[in-house]
Coordinates of C-alpha atoms in Angstrom, one line a residue:
X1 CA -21.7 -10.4 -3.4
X2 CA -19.3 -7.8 -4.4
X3 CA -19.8 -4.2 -6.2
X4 CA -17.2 -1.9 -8.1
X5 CA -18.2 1.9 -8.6
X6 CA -16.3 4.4 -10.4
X7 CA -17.0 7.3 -8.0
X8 CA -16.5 10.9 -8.7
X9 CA -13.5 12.3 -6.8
X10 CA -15.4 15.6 -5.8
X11 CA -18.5 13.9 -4.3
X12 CA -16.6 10.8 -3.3
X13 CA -16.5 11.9 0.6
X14 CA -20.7 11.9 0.8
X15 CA -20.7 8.0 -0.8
X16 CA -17.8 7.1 1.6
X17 CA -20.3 8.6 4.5
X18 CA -23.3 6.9 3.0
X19 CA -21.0 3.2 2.9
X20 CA -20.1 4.4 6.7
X21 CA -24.2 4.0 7.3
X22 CA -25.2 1.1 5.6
X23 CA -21.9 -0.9 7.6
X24 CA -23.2 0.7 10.6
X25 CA -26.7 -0.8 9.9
X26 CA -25.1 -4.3 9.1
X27 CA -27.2 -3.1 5.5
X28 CA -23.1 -4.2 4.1
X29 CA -20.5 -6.1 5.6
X30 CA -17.2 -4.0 4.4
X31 CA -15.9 -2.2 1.6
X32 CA -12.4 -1.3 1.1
X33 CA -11.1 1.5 -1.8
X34 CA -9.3 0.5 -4.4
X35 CA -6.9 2.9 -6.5
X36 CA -7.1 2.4 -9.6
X37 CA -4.1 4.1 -11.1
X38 CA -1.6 1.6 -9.1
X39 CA -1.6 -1.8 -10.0
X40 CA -4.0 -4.5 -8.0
X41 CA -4.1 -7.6 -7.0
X42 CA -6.9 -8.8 -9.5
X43 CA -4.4 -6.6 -12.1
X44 CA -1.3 -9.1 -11.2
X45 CA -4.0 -12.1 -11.1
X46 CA -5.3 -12.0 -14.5
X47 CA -2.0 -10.7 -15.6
X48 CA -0.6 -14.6 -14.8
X49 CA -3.7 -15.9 -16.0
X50 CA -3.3 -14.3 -19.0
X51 CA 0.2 -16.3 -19.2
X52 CA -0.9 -19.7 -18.6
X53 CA -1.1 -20.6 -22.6
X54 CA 2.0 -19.7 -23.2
X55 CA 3.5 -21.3 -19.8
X56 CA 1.8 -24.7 -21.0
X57 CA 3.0 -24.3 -24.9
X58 CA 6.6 -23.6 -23.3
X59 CA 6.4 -26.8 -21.1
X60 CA 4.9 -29.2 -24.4
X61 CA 8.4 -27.9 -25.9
X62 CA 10.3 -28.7 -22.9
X63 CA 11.4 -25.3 -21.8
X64 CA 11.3 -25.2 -18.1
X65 CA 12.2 -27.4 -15.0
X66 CA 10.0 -30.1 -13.6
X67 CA 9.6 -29.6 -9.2
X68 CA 7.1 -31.4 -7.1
X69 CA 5.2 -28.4 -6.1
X70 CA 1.5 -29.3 -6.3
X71 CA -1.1 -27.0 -6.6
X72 CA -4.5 -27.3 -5.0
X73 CA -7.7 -25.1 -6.2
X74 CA -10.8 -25.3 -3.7
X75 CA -14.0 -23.1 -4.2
X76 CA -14.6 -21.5 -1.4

């Protein structure tokens, strides 16, 4: 399961202490921080998932170049 907060910068160091206990007690099993004024991964996902219509539209005109790359999804 994952969780996004939008923490307050002033008490930010007591909730990073408090995540620092509950991975200690196994009660999580890791966080990471995330900032959100540079640009993410999940940004430059949905970004290029956004682009897929268009990317199909322009390949139904014949814009483009055919390769052999194949691309597998699994759920993991």
């Amino acid at each position: 399961m994952q969780l996004q907060i939008d923490v307050n910068s002033v008490k930010s160091a007591i909730f990073l202490e408090l995540l620092n206990l509950f991975k200690k007690d196994n009660m999580i099993n890791d966080y990471k921080i995330i900032d959100d004024k540079k640009t993410t991964y999940d940004d430059e996902v949905l970004n290029d998932l956004s682009m897929i219509g268009d990317s199909l539209k322009d390949a139904k005109n014949g814009l483009g170049h055919r390769t052999s790359t194949t691309v597998t999804i699994q759920d993991a």
